[in-house]
XYZ file of N, CA, C and O in Angstrom:
840
model
N 0.819 -1.203 0.021
C -0.030 -0.062 -0.095
C 0.949 1.239 0.004
O 1.763 1.373 0.805
N 0.579 2.154 -0.953
C 1.431 3.321 -1.074
C 0.511 4.618 -0.812
O -0.589 4.622 -1.232
N 1.011 5.527 -0.023
C 0.356 6.786 0.133
C 1.164 7.735 -0.806
O 2.287 7.931 -0.564
N 0.297 8.322 -1.782
C 1.074 9.116 -2.848
C 0.434 10.439 -2.973
O -0.836 10.566 -2.978
N 1.249 11.493 -3.049
C 0.774 12.782 -3.417
C 1.322 13.128 -4.728
O 2.478 13.040 -4.958
N 0.518 13.441 -5.648
C 0.850 13.618 -7.132
C -0.017 14.600 -7.828
O -1.217 14.745 -7.341
N 0.613 15.168 -8.910
C -0.456 16.121 -9.687
C -1.434 15.292 -10.463
O -1.377 14.169 -10.773
N -2.607 16.052 -10.582
C -3.825 15.336 -11.144
C -3.472 14.760 -12.602
O -3.888 13.704 -12.871
N -2.599 15.339 -13.285
C -2.406 14.864 -14.699
C -1.580 13.624 -14.531
O -1.742 12.724 -15.393
N -0.786 13.483 -13.501
C -0.116 12.166 -13.504
C -1.028 11.052 -12.847
O -0.974 9.917 -13.239
N -1.927 11.550 -12.091
C -2.928 10.574 -11.445
C -3.760 10.116 -12.597
O -4.211 8.883 -12.558
N -4.108 10.862 -13.645
C -4.984 10.334 -14.711
C -4.254 9.447 -15.602
O -4.886 8.561 -16.131
N -2.952 9.439 -15.724
C -2.122 8.455 -16.393
C -2.241 7.156 -15.488
O -2.243 6.008 -15.984
N -1.867 7.407 -14.200
C -1.763 6.281 -13.281
C -2.928 5.319 -13.113
O -2.805 4.239 -13.191
N -4.139 5.984 -13.197
C -5.417 5.372 -12.873
C -5.733 4.436 -13.973
O -6.654 3.506 -13.858
N -5.068 4.451 -15.078
C -5.419 3.577 -16.264
C -5.035 2.104 -15.933
O -5.454 1.352 -16.572
N -4.073 2.003 -14.866
C -3.777 0.672 -14.344
C -4.874 0.268 -13.398
O -4.863 0.743 -12.320
N -5.745 -0.458 -13.892
C -7.026 -0.827 -13.105
C -6.841 -2.081 -12.288
O -7.800 -2.803 -12.113
N -5.659 -2.199 -11.712
C -5.418 -3.527 -10.919
C -5.116 -3.233 -9.503
O -4.614 -4.080 -8.860
N -5.550 -2.030 -9.103
C -5.284 -1.648 -7.724
C -6.529 -1.159 -7.026
O -7.426 -0.752 -7.677
N -6.520 -1.107 -5.729
C -7.597 -0.488 -4.996
C -7.175 1.037 -4.667
O -6.081 1.128 -4.146
N -8.005 1.979 -5.036
C -7.576 3.315 -4.875
C -8.485 4.126 -4.019
O -9.740 4.090 -4.181
N -8.071 4.801 -3.077
C -8.898 5.758 -2.194
C -8.259 7.084 -2.258
O -7.278 7.354 -1.785
N -8.930 7.971 -3.014
C -8.304 9.256 -3.410
C -9.047 10.359 -2.570
O -10.320 10.378 -2.269
N -8.300 11.380 -2.138
C -8.707 12.708 -1.563
C -9.730 13.288 -2.439
O -9.531 13.385 -3.696
N -10.935 13.726 -1.893
C -11.996 14.149 -2.721
C -12.149 15.692 -2.496
O -12.427 16.248 -1.369
N -12.149 16.426 -3.683
C -12.529 17.839 -3.618
C -14.038 18.180 -3.498
O -14.325 19.358 -3.312
N -14.804 17.141 -3.472
C -16.266 17.434 -3.264
C -16.534 17.661 -1.613
O -17.411 18.223 -1.261
N -15.678 16.946 -0.809
C -15.828 16.985 0.558
C -14.890 17.867 1.258
O -15.176 18.339 2.462
N -13.725 18.042 0.792
C -12.722 18.813 1.441
C -12.125 19.912 0.499
O -12.269 19.857 -0.616
N -11.517 20.912 1.093
C -10.997 22.017 0.415
C -9.580 21.610 -0.190
O -8.786 21.069 0.498
N -9.448 21.789 -1.389
C -8.216 21.346 -2.067
C -7.038 22.342 -1.671
O -7.185 23.653 -1.540
N -5.925 21.801 -1.377
C -4.876 22.552 -0.954
C -4.083 23.390 -2.127
O -4.199 23.057 -3.292
N -3.498 24.605 -1.745
C -2.948 25.422 -2.587
C -1.521 24.873 -2.931
O -0.565 25.455 -2.605
N -1.491 23.800 -3.765
C -0.225 23.098 -4.020
C -0.296 22.697 -5.483
O -1.121 21.862 -5.919
N 0.722 23.158 -6.253
C 0.683 22.886 -7.674
C 2.049 22.491 -8.199
O 3.048 22.783 -7.506
N 1.951 21.503 -9.094
C 3.267 21.023 -9.750
C 3.699 22.058 -10.784
O 2.988 22.472 -11.541
N 5.068 22.460 -10.618
C 5.742 23.306 -11.469
C 6.983 22.625 -11.885
O 7.863 22.201 -11.103
N 7.065 22.285 -13.198
C 8.229 21.532 -13.682
C 9.594 22.258 -13.424
O 9.674 23.388 -13.607
N 10.574 21.490 -13.201
C 11.971 21.942 -13.182
C 12.478 22.386 -14.472
O 11.823 21.900 -15.579
N 13.400 23.249 -14.553
C 13.845 23.751 -15.923
C 14.231 22.616 -16.795
O 13.862 22.738 -18.067
N 14.899 21.632 -16.289
C 15.411 20.461 -17.207
C 14.232 19.579 -17.741
O 14.494 18.884 -18.791
N 13.080 19.760 -17.196
C 11.923 18.960 -17.675
C 11.149 19.717 -18.777
O 10.215 19.114 -19.192
N 11.504 20.837 -19.119
C 10.793 21.654 -20.096
C 11.405 21.255 -21.489
O 12.692 21.787 -21.704
N 10.659 20.715 -22.361
C 11.154 20.402 -23.756
C 10.219 20.794 -24.762
O 9.056 20.991 -24.457
N 10.577 20.786 -25.988
C 9.670 20.891 -27.097
C 8.931 19.573 -27.469
O 9.355 18.548 -27.025
N 7.952 19.709 -28.201
C 7.113 18.549 -28.537
C 7.934 17.659 -29.398
O 8.673 18.159 -30.486
N 7.836 16.416 -29.247
C 8.585 15.429 -30.080
C 8.035 15.431 -31.459
O 6.862 15.673 -31.813
N 8.794 15.253 -32.450
C 8.444 15.225 -33.884
C 7.873 13.847 -34.392
O 7.177 13.826 -35.309
N 8.311 12.884 -33.588
C 7.733 11.587 -34.103
C 6.967 10.798 -33.096
O 6.518 9.765 -33.367
N 6.602 11.522 -31.959
C 5.814 10.859 -31.002
C 4.798 11.929 -30.514
O 5.241 12.930 -29.802
N 3.461 11.708 -30.664
C 2.529 12.754 -30.375
C 2.399 12.943 -28.738
O 1.841 14.007 -28.398
N 2.800 11.951 -28.043
C 2.828 12.192 -26.611
C 4.094 12.172 -25.977
O 4.360 11.770 -24.801
N 5.080 12.710 -26.608
C 6.504 12.744 -26.107
C 7.155 14.082 -26.176
O 6.688 15.036 -26.931
N 8.441 14.191 -25.796
C 9.198 15.321 -25.849
C 10.470 15.212 -26.530
O 11.088 14.129 -26.524
N 10.944 16.169 -27.266
C 12.318 16.191 -27.750
C 13.452 16.330 -26.650
O 13.301 17.043 -25.677
N 14.620 15.880 -27.001
C 15.699 15.995 -25.990
C 16.414 17.446 -26.215
O 17.053 17.803 -25.221
N 16.043 18.051 -27.334
C 16.743 19.390 -27.437
C 16.427 20.334 -26.465
O 15.280 20.495 -25.967
N 17.412 21.142 -26.023
C 17.204 22.112 -24.897
C 16.291 23.165 -25.405
O 16.384 23.804 -26.480
N 15.414 23.750 -24.515
C 14.644 24.896 -24.709
C 15.480 25.984 -24.283
O 15.983 26.021 -23.195
N 15.565 27.171 -25.061
C 16.295 28.396 -24.641
C 15.776 28.845 -23.300
O 14.612 28.735 -22.969
N 16.738 29.411 -22.547
C 16.359 29.906 -21.206
C 15.316 30.848 -21.111
O 14.395 30.839 -20.209
N 15.234 31.845 -21.990
C 14.079 32.783 -21.906
C 12.668 32.196 -22.104
O 11.736 32.598 -21.509
N 12.713 31.175 -23.038
C 11.405 30.509 -23.285
C 10.947 29.613 -22.043
O 9.902 29.573 -21.649
N 12.023 28.957 -21.358
C 11.691 28.166 -20.246
C 11.097 29.141 -19.169
O 10.152 28.712 -18.472
N 11.687 30.253 -18.956
C 11.184 31.142 -17.965
C 9.677 31.634 -18.280
O 8.908 31.761 -17.412
N 9.483 31.854 -19.543
C 8.095 32.222 -20.016
C 7.146 31.136 -19.746
O 5.968 31.330 -19.184
N 7.521 29.936 -20.001
C 6.720 28.760 -19.715
C 6.314 28.778 -18.196
O 5.196 28.526 -17.783
N 7.329 28.831 -17.449
C 7.136 28.793 -15.918
C 6.307 29.945 -15.362
O 5.465 29.754 -14.470
N 6.498 31.032 -15.992
C 5.775 32.218 -15.454
C 4.261 32.131 -15.824
O 3.362 32.290 -15.123
N 4.000 31.562 -16.980
C 2.570 31.331 -17.417
C 1.902 30.378 -16.536
O 0.749 30.436 -16.160
N 2.604 29.167 -16.212
C 2.164 28.199 -15.472
C 1.824 28.721 -14.128
O 0.649 28.506 -13.531
N 2.772 29.458 -13.527
C 2.409 29.952 -12.088
C 1.466 30.942 -12.059
O 0.564 30.980 -11.067
N 1.372 31.874 -12.953
C 0.374 32.892 -12.998
C -1.174 32.405 -13.084
O -1.907 32.749 -12.388
N -1.174 31.321 -13.982
C -2.444 30.644 -14.165
C -2.802 29.880 -12.912
O -3.997 30.001 -12.476
N -1.912 29.225 -12.273
C -2.160 28.445 -11.097
C -2.675 29.456 -10.129
O -3.671 29.100 -9.358
N -1.997 30.474 -9.758
C -2.422 31.442 -8.701
C -3.752 32.201 -9.061
O -4.652 32.276 -8.131
N -4.127 32.456 -10.231
C -5.342 32.998 -10.628
C -6.521 31.959 -10.399
O -7.508 32.400 -9.871
N -6.303 30.807 -10.832
C -7.425 29.842 -10.733
C -7.590 29.464 -9.254
O -8.763 29.213 -8.851
N -6.570 29.300 -8.441
C -6.855 28.979 -7.096
C -7.466 30.245 -6.237
O -8.255 29.964 -5.435
N -7.093 31.394 -6.665
C -7.673 32.604 -6.124
C -9.125 32.579 -6.459
O -10.074 32.951 -5.481
N -9.511 32.315 -7.649
C -10.950 32.333 -7.945
C -11.715 31.139 -7.171
O -12.912 31.325 -6.804
N -11.006 29.944 -7.053
C -11.493 28.957 -6.178
C -11.897 29.324 -4.778
O -12.922 29.123 -4.231
N -10.942 30.056 -4.224
C -11.069 30.539 -2.855
C -12.197 31.579 -2.796
O -13.039 31.613 -1.838
N -12.312 32.380 -3.765
C -13.575 33.420 -3.769
C -14.877 32.706 -3.811
O -15.758 33.103 -3.139
N -14.879 31.666 -4.579
C -16.225 30.884 -4.616
C -16.527 30.205 -3.280
O -17.659 30.104 -2.819
N -15.465 29.733 -2.689
C -15.672 29.097 -1.457
C -16.140 29.997 -0.286
O -17.021 29.826 0.454
N -15.532 31.308 -0.421
C -15.803 32.372 0.532
C -17.310 32.749 0.309
O -17.897 33.339 1.280
N -17.861 32.539 -0.831
C -19.176 32.960 -1.142
C -20.163 31.743 -0.951
O -21.325 31.806 -1.273
N -19.551 30.760 -0.282
C -20.282 29.538 0.120
C -20.857 28.792 -1.094
O -21.913 28.045 -1.018
N -20.225 28.764 -2.264
C -20.505 27.907 -3.375
C -20.069 26.564 -3.010
O -19.035 26.399 -2.316
N -20.935 25.624 -3.499
C -20.601 24.189 -3.179
C -19.251 23.842 -3.619
O -18.683 24.201 -4.693
N -18.455 23.108 -2.798
C -17.060 22.748 -3.139
C -16.965 21.822 -4.355
O -16.094 22.047 -5.290
N -18.093 21.077 -4.803
C -18.045 20.247 -5.935
C -18.174 21.165 -7.180
O -17.652 20.637 -8.189
N -18.580 22.301 -7.034
C -18.681 23.219 -8.189
C -17.396 24.175 -8.159
O -16.919 24.395 -9.308
N -17.050 24.585 -7.017
C -15.911 25.539 -7.000
C -14.751 25.039 -7.454
O -13.819 25.705 -8.049
N -14.453 23.723 -7.510
C -13.245 23.037 -7.857
C -13.196 22.799 -9.356
O -11.990 22.507 -9.765
N -14.166 22.969 -10.113
C -14.157 22.448 -11.512
C -13.241 23.193 -12.547
O -12.799 22.689 -13.403
N -12.679 24.398 -12.151
C -11.830 25.051 -12.958
C -10.359 24.905 -12.439
O -9.394 25.417 -13.153
N -10.140 24.157 -11.422
C -8.704 24.023 -10.988
C -7.921 23.105 -12.057
O -8.516 22.128 -12.513
N -6.637 23.471 -12.204
C -6.008 22.826 -13.366
C -5.384 21.449 -13.019
O -5.299 20.998 -11.743
N -4.989 20.691 -14.042
C -4.335 19.378 -13.840
C -3.117 19.354 -13.069
O -2.730 18.402 -12.601
N -2.426 20.532 -12.877
C -1.241 20.587 -12.058
C -1.432 20.629 -10.697
O -0.521 20.531 -9.933
N -2.710 20.716 -10.224
C -3.055 20.604 -8.702
C -2.693 19.261 -8.189
O -2.893 18.256 -8.819
N -2.108 19.270 -7.041
C -1.853 17.886 -6.309
C -3.042 17.431 -5.669
O -3.896 18.022 -5.119
N -3.125 16.043 -5.879
C -4.112 15.146 -5.119
C -3.404 14.166 -4.337
O -2.203 14.111 -4.328
N -4.045 13.427 -3.557
C -3.442 12.324 -2.752
C -4.349 11.160 -2.940
O -5.553 11.209 -2.929
N -3.699 9.947 -2.747
C -4.454 8.788 -2.530
C -3.705 7.722 -1.866
O -2.441 7.790 -1.754
N -4.538 6.664 -1.439
C -3.844 5.482 -1.133
C -4.026 4.442 -2.161
O -5.091 4.277 -2.623
N -2.972 3.739 -2.597
C -2.979 2.894 -3.651
C -2.461 1.502 -3.186
O -1.227 1.307 -2.870
N -3.331 0.537 -3.341
C -3.112 -0.770 -2.764
C -3.077 -1.777 -3.892
O -4.109 -1.909 -4.609
N -2.013 -2.653 -4.029
C -1.883 -3.457 -5.175
C -1.006 -4.621 -4.857
O -0.204 -4.714 -3.927
N -1.317 -5.903 -5.478
C -0.482 -7.093 -5.419
C 0.819 -6.949 -6.015
O 1.064 -6.022 -6.908
N 1.851 -7.754 -5.631
C 3.138 -7.588 -6.153
C 3.213 -7.913 -7.825
O 4.053 -7.265 -8.392
N 2.451 -8.838 -8.163
C 2.448 -9.225 -9.519
C 2.139 -8.027 -10.463
O 2.724 -7.649 -11.468
N 0.996 -7.402 -10.092
C 0.535 -6.261 -10.797
C 1.469 -4.952 -10.577
O 1.527 -4.172 -11.547
N 1.998 -4.895 -9.428
C 2.982 -3.797 -9.177
C 4.078 -3.843 -10.248
O 4.656 -2.897 -10.858
N 4.718 -5.036 -10.296
C 5.716 -5.272 -11.270
C 5.224 -4.941 -12.737
O 6.019 -4.330 -13.442
N 4.081 -5.215 -13.134
C 3.596 -4.851 -14.449
C 3.576 -3.342 -14.622
O 3.936 -2.723 -15.476
N 3.110 -2.695 -13.454
C 3.033 -1.156 -13.505
C 4.416 -0.557 -13.640
O 4.704 0.252 -14.353
N 5.381 -1.077 -12.918
C 6.766 -0.601 -12.818
C 7.438 -0.866 -14.095
O 8.176 0.062 -14.582
N 7.161 -2.009 -14.825
C 7.753 -2.254 -16.047
C 7.550 -1.187 -17.069
O 8.329 -0.719 -17.834
N 6.229 -0.740 -17.001
C 5.762 0.344 -17.918
C 6.161 1.783 -17.598
O 6.522 2.511 -18.398
N 6.213 1.971 -16.297
C 6.420 3.337 -15.824
C 7.799 3.726 -15.500
O 8.080 4.997 -15.334
N 8.654 2.881 -15.442
C 10.233 3.128 -15.269
C 10.869 3.076 -16.600
O 12.141 3.285 -16.720
N 10.166 2.733 -17.576
C 10.634 2.695 -19.016
C 11.049 3.902 -19.424
O 10.416 5.079 -19.098
N 12.253 4.198 -20.130
C 12.520 5.480 -20.549
C 11.664 6.289 -21.378
O 11.684 7.459 -21.502
N 10.700 5.574 -22.027
C 9.748 6.260 -22.998
C 8.587 6.790 -22.089
O 7.752 7.421 -22.639
N 8.383 6.344 -20.761
C 7.291 6.933 -20.072
C 7.475 8.350 -19.781
O 8.540 8.916 -19.804
N 6.347 9.039 -19.518
C 6.497 10.531 -19.242
C 7.308 10.787 -18.012
O 7.255 10.155 -17.013
N 8.155 11.748 -18.094
C 9.113 11.947 -17.016
C 8.461 12.085 -15.622
O 8.951 11.425 -14.735
N 7.421 12.792 -15.515
C 6.814 12.933 -14.198
C 6.316 11.710 -13.580
O 6.541 11.400 -12.334
N 5.658 10.815 -14.293
C 5.267 9.554 -13.676
C 6.433 8.521 -13.468
O 6.519 7.754 -12.687
N 7.420 8.694 -14.338
C 8.664 7.880 -14.249
C 9.357 8.189 -13.018
O 9.840 7.284 -12.230
N 9.402 9.359 -12.525
C 10.019 9.702 -11.213
C 9.333 9.011 -10.015
O 10.034 8.488 -9.139
N 7.884 8.920 -10.137
C 7.216 8.115 -9.081
C 7.577 6.678 -9.179
O 7.798 5.823 -8.249
N 7.510 6.227 -10.463
C 7.890 4.737 -10.605
C 9.217 4.388 -10.098
O 9.410 3.280 -9.444
N 10.187 5.135 -10.386
C 11.558 4.944 -9.866
C 11.749 4.902 -8.316
O 12.376 4.103 -7.642
N 10.945 5.863 -7.691
C 10.803 5.900 -6.190
C 10.326 4.581 -5.719
O 10.635 3.966 -4.694
N 9.192 4.255 -6.283
C 8.479 2.980 -5.984
C 9.344 1.714 -6.131
O 9.228 0.733 -5.420
N 10.084 1.714 -7.270
C 10.968 0.660 -7.475
C 12.064 0.480 -6.416
O 12.283 -0.746 -5.851
N 12.541 1.455 -5.910
C 13.493 1.385 -4.756
C 12.779 0.843 -3.543
O 13.445 0.010 -2.800
N 11.662 1.263 -3.258
C 10.891 0.847 -2.117
C 10.703 -0.856 -2.275
O 10.876 -1.444 -1.324
N 10.241 -1.168 -3.446
C 9.829 -2.582 -3.794
C 11.077 -3.499 -3.585
O 11.008 -4.591 -3.026
N 12.106 -2.844 -4.192
C 13.406 -3.652 -4.116
C 13.931 -3.944 -2.709
O 14.393 -5.021 -2.365
N 13.599 -3.078 -1.767
C 13.952 -3.234 -0.394
C 13.024 -4.114 0.453
O 13.479 -4.780 1.302
N 11.806 -4.100 0.051
C 10.826 -4.833 0.764
C 10.775 -6.262 0.174
O 10.528 -7.129 0.991
N 10.892 -6.521 -1.114
C 10.883 -7.798 -1.658
C 12.027 -8.168 -2.486
O 11.936 -8.158 -3.733
N 13.290 -8.206 -1.944
C 14.396 -8.318 -2.758
C 14.574 -9.474 -3.636
O 15.110 -9.373 -4.796
N 14.078 -10.526 -3.272
C 14.220 -11.856 -3.896
C 13.215 -11.709 -5.150
O 13.719 -12.072 -6.371
N 12.109 -11.308 -4.970
C 11.082 -11.113 -6.108
C 11.674 -10.040 -7.023
O 11.494 -10.225 -8.241
N 12.218 -8.917 -6.510
C 12.676 -7.899 -7.384
C 13.817 -8.436 -8.267
O 13.809 -8.103 -9.409
N 14.684 -9.262 -7.715
C 15.892 -9.827 -8.510
C 15.221 -10.695 -9.621
O 15.764 -10.677 -10.800
N 14.165 -11.527 -9.388
C 13.603 -12.265 -10.425
C 13.095 -11.451 -11.456
O 13.047 -11.677 -12.702
N 12.282 -10.382 -11.106
C 11.632 -9.354 -11.969
C 12.746 -8.753 -12.901
O 12.567 -8.507 -14.101
N 13.900 -8.258 -12.218
C 14.988 -7.746 -13.115
C 15.474 -8.722 -14.069
O 15.656 -8.440 -15.261
N 15.635 -9.964 -13.596
C 16.364 -10.951 -14.559
C 15.442 -11.379 -15.666
O 15.974 -11.508 -16.791
N 14.146 -11.618 -15.386
C 13.248 -12.330 -16.370
C 12.330 -11.364 -17.134
O 11.820 -11.628 -18.198
N 12.081 -10.069 -16.546
C 11.208 -9.116 -17.191
C 11.844 -7.706 -17.503
O 11.903 -7.446 -18.732
N 12.373 -7.179 -16.510
C 12.876 -5.816 -16.731
C 14.076 -5.639 -17.630
O 14.171 -4.749 -18.477
N 14.883 -6.572 -17.523
C 16.222 -6.491 -18.371
C 16.220 -7.753 -19.325
O 17.447 -8.022 -19.713
N 15.121 -8.188 -19.748
C 15.074 -9.272 -20.808
C 14.541 -8.528 -22.083
O 14.034 -7.399 -22.028
N 14.535 -9.243 -23.176
C 14.090 -8.752 -24.366
C 13.272 -9.775 -25.066
O 13.340 -10.979 -24.869
N 12.303 -9.240 -25.905
C 11.360 -10.030 -26.773
C 11.780 -9.706 -28.297
O 12.128 -8.759 -28.444
N 11.861 -10.786 -29.134
C 12.121 -10.649 -30.493
C 10.995 -10.944 -31.371
O 10.282 -11.984 -31.154
N 10.877 -10.333 -32.559
C 9.917 -10.667 -33.542
C 10.354 -11.925 -34.318
O 11.501 -12.289 -34.144
N 9.410 -12.383 -35.165
C 9.754 -13.670 -35.913
C 10.995 -13.283 -36.827
O 11.841 -14.069 -37.028
N 10.978 -12.075 -37.576
C 12.141 -11.684 -38.362
C 13.249 -11.545 -37.656
O 14.452 -11.914 -38.145
N 13.243 -10.973 -36.529
C 14.359 -10.731 -35.773
C 15.057 -12.157 -35.192
O 16.266 -12.273 -35.219
N 14.181 -13.091 -34.924
C 14.558 -14.487 -34.543
C 15.276 -15.035 -35.692
O 16.305 -15.903 -35.460
N 14.803 -14.791 -36.973
C 15.483 -15.513 -38.111
C 16.953 -14.902 -38.250
O 17.826 -15.703 -38.446
N 17.008 -13.668 -37.935
C 18.469 -13.052 -38.074
C 19.296 -13.698 -37.140
O 20.528 -14.024 -37.275
N 18.782 -13.695 -35.883
C 19.454 -14.454 -34.727
C 19.929 -15.807 -35.060
O 21.107 -16.249 -34.907
N 18.956 -16.577 -35.756
C 19.209 -17.958 -36.077
C 20.375 -18.146 -37.017
O 21.314 -18.907 -36.968
N 20.336 -17.161 -38.067
C 21.393 -17.198 -38.995
C 22.774 -16.820 -38.470
O 23.788 -17.514 -38.983
N 22.740 -16.019 -37.584
C 24.099 -15.774 -36.826
C 24.445 -16.736 -35.814
O 25.680 -16.815 -35.461
N 23.575 -17.658 -35.394
C 24.001 -18.750 -34.488
C 24.381 -20.025 -35.292
O 24.975 -21.015 -34.612
N 24.193 -19.916 -36.526
C 24.683 -21.193 -37.336
C 26.080 -21.453 -37.242
O 26.930 -20.682 -37.337
N 26.297 -22.869 -36.871
C 27.720 -23.303 -36.756
C 28.288 -23.024 -35.312
O 29.293 -23.497 -34.982
N 27.539 -22.315 -34.520
C 28.164 -21.993 -33.157
C 27.484 -23.033 -32.114
O 26.326 -23.404 -32.175
N 28.436 -23.366 -31.192
C 27.996 -24.389 -30.072
C 28.123 -23.707 -28.812
O 29.095 -22.974 -28.541
N 27.253 -24.041 -27.913
C 27.305 -23.629 -26.554
C 27.261 -24.667 -25.621
O 26.379 -25.634 -25.743
N 28.267 -24.880 -24.601
C 28.159 -25.885 -23.626
C 27.560 -25.512 -22.315
O 27.653 -24.442 -21.970
N 27.051 -26.479 -21.618
C 26.435 -26.149 -20.276
C 27.603 -25.572 -19.312
O 27.372 -24.651 -18.592
N 28.743 -26.090 -19.430
C 29.844 -25.622 -18.690
C 30.287 -24.272 -18.936
O 30.444 -23.501 -18.023
N 30.194 -23.821 -20.196
C 30.559 -22.461 -20.545
C 29.509 -21.562 -20.044
O 29.866 -20.360 -19.626
N 28.171 -21.942 -20.210
C 27.110 -21.147 -19.680
C 27.161 -20.951 -18.163
O 26.979 -19.801 -17.601
N 27.574 -21.948 -17.388
C 27.655 -21.917 -15.988
C 28.776 -20.940 -15.652
O 28.631 -20.359 -14.572
N 29.815 -20.947 -16.292
C 30.907 -19.923 -16.105
C 30.409 -18.593 -16.218
O 31.024 -17.649 -15.673
N 29.359 -18.337 -17.069
C 28.761 -16.953 -17.160
C 27.671 -16.565 -16.246
O 27.182 -15.523 -16.260
N 27.364 -17.627 -15.293
C 26.405 -17.340 -14.344
C 25.157 -18.061 -14.556
O 24.234 -18.030 -13.644
N 24.859 -18.736 -15.644
C 23.698 -19.501 -15.970
C 23.947 -20.852 -15.358
O 24.581 -21.706 -16.064
N 23.301 -21.149 -14.291
C 23.629 -22.472 -13.709
C 22.394 -23.355 -13.535
O 21.299 -23.032 -13.591
N 22.722 -24.764 -13.818
C 21.506 -25.762 -13.591
C 20.543 -25.473 -14.668
O 20.661 -25.549 -15.749
N 19.159 -25.337 -13.984
C 18.107 -25.327 -14.852
C 18.011 -24.087 -15.942
O 17.692 -24.214 -16.933
N 18.702 -22.983 -15.412
C 18.780 -21.809 -16.244
C 19.538 -22.127 -17.499
O 19.274 -21.583 -18.565
N 20.759 -22.827 -17.265
C 21.508 -23.112 -18.475
C 20.659 -24.106 -19.404
O 20.832 -23.885 -20.687
N 20.134 -25.146 -18.883
C 19.308 -25.965 -19.704
C 18.148 -25.299 -20.524
O 17.992 -25.527 -21.692
N 17.534 -24.335 -19.834
C 16.458 -23.665 -20.424
C 17.062 -22.791 -21.565
O 16.394 -22.632 -22.723
N 18.228 -22.195 -21.398
C 18.782 -21.310 -22.337
C 19.279 -22.135 -23.688
O 19.010 -21.712 -24.802
N 19.766 -23.379 -23.375
C 20.155 -24.178 -24.559
C 18.878 -24.697 -25.288
O 18.884 -24.682 -26.572
N 17.802 -25.001 -24.579
C 16.472 -25.270 -25.214
C 16.080 -24.049 -26.055
O 15.452 -24.238 -27.264
N 16.076 -22.860 -25.624
C 15.688 -21.593 -26.356
C 16.562 -21.477 -27.661
O 16.015 -21.218 -28.651
N 17.871 -21.745 -27.492
C 18.683 -21.783 -28.797
C 18.273 -22.680 -29.749
O 18.292 -22.361 -30.890
N 18.026 -23.900 -29.282
C 17.566 -25.000 -30.204
C 16.172 -24.479 -30.904
O 16.090 -24.730 -32.227
N 15.345 -23.886 -30.170
C 14.033 -23.469 -30.705
C 14.302 -22.340 -31.805
O 13.711 -22.334 -32.814
N 15.162 -21.468 -31.499
C 15.498 -20.374 -32.417
C 16.196 -20.959 -33.808
O 15.779 -20.500 -34.841
N 17.024 -21.802 -33.602
C 17.617 -22.465 -34.814
C 16.611 -23.314 -35.752
O 16.754 -23.309 -36.821
N 15.573 -23.922 -34.930
C 14.743 -24.770 -35.685
C 13.469 -24.256 -36.232
O 12.724 -24.835 -37.021
N 13.153 -23.011 -35.669
C 11.917 -22.438 -36.058
C 12.064 -21.813 -37.520
O 13.022 -21.485 -38.024
């Protein structure tokens, strides 16, 4: 179970993983806090040319970064001020909140089993994941590694740092394996011991014969 404080736009990505029990702070019953996410300078990038939901690595000029940050902060302050005005006028909280931006922080308790947590982390600590949710994923990965070290090692070995290949990629690998032999002794010297070595040799045979 994780207690998480996060911007609403990150929460909207996160909640797509429907394998957890979520109990979120509600703006219908409570006054939302005056806390907003403002990106650090290094997190401000141009739109990716090849990915509609990504960022380019190219640096944004300092004056433009400052303009972006000024616009974000000004808008956040204005909208929260209007929110407070409506609350002071006794407008219902569920209505007063509706103009608050996605950068506002929310909180929730997020309860999930280890299997589905590993699936979440595989996607969210990937370098292609959005930077803001990736930061949360990396922090949770450190916690998980400490709490369940043996399971984490298996996750790293068999999921996180493994690769899958397409049929054509397998064909290329098979062509490059032609004439090459691997012994169980040589594999064990590389760290693949016992059943792992046997399974690896079986995989090589399947690649060669498919």
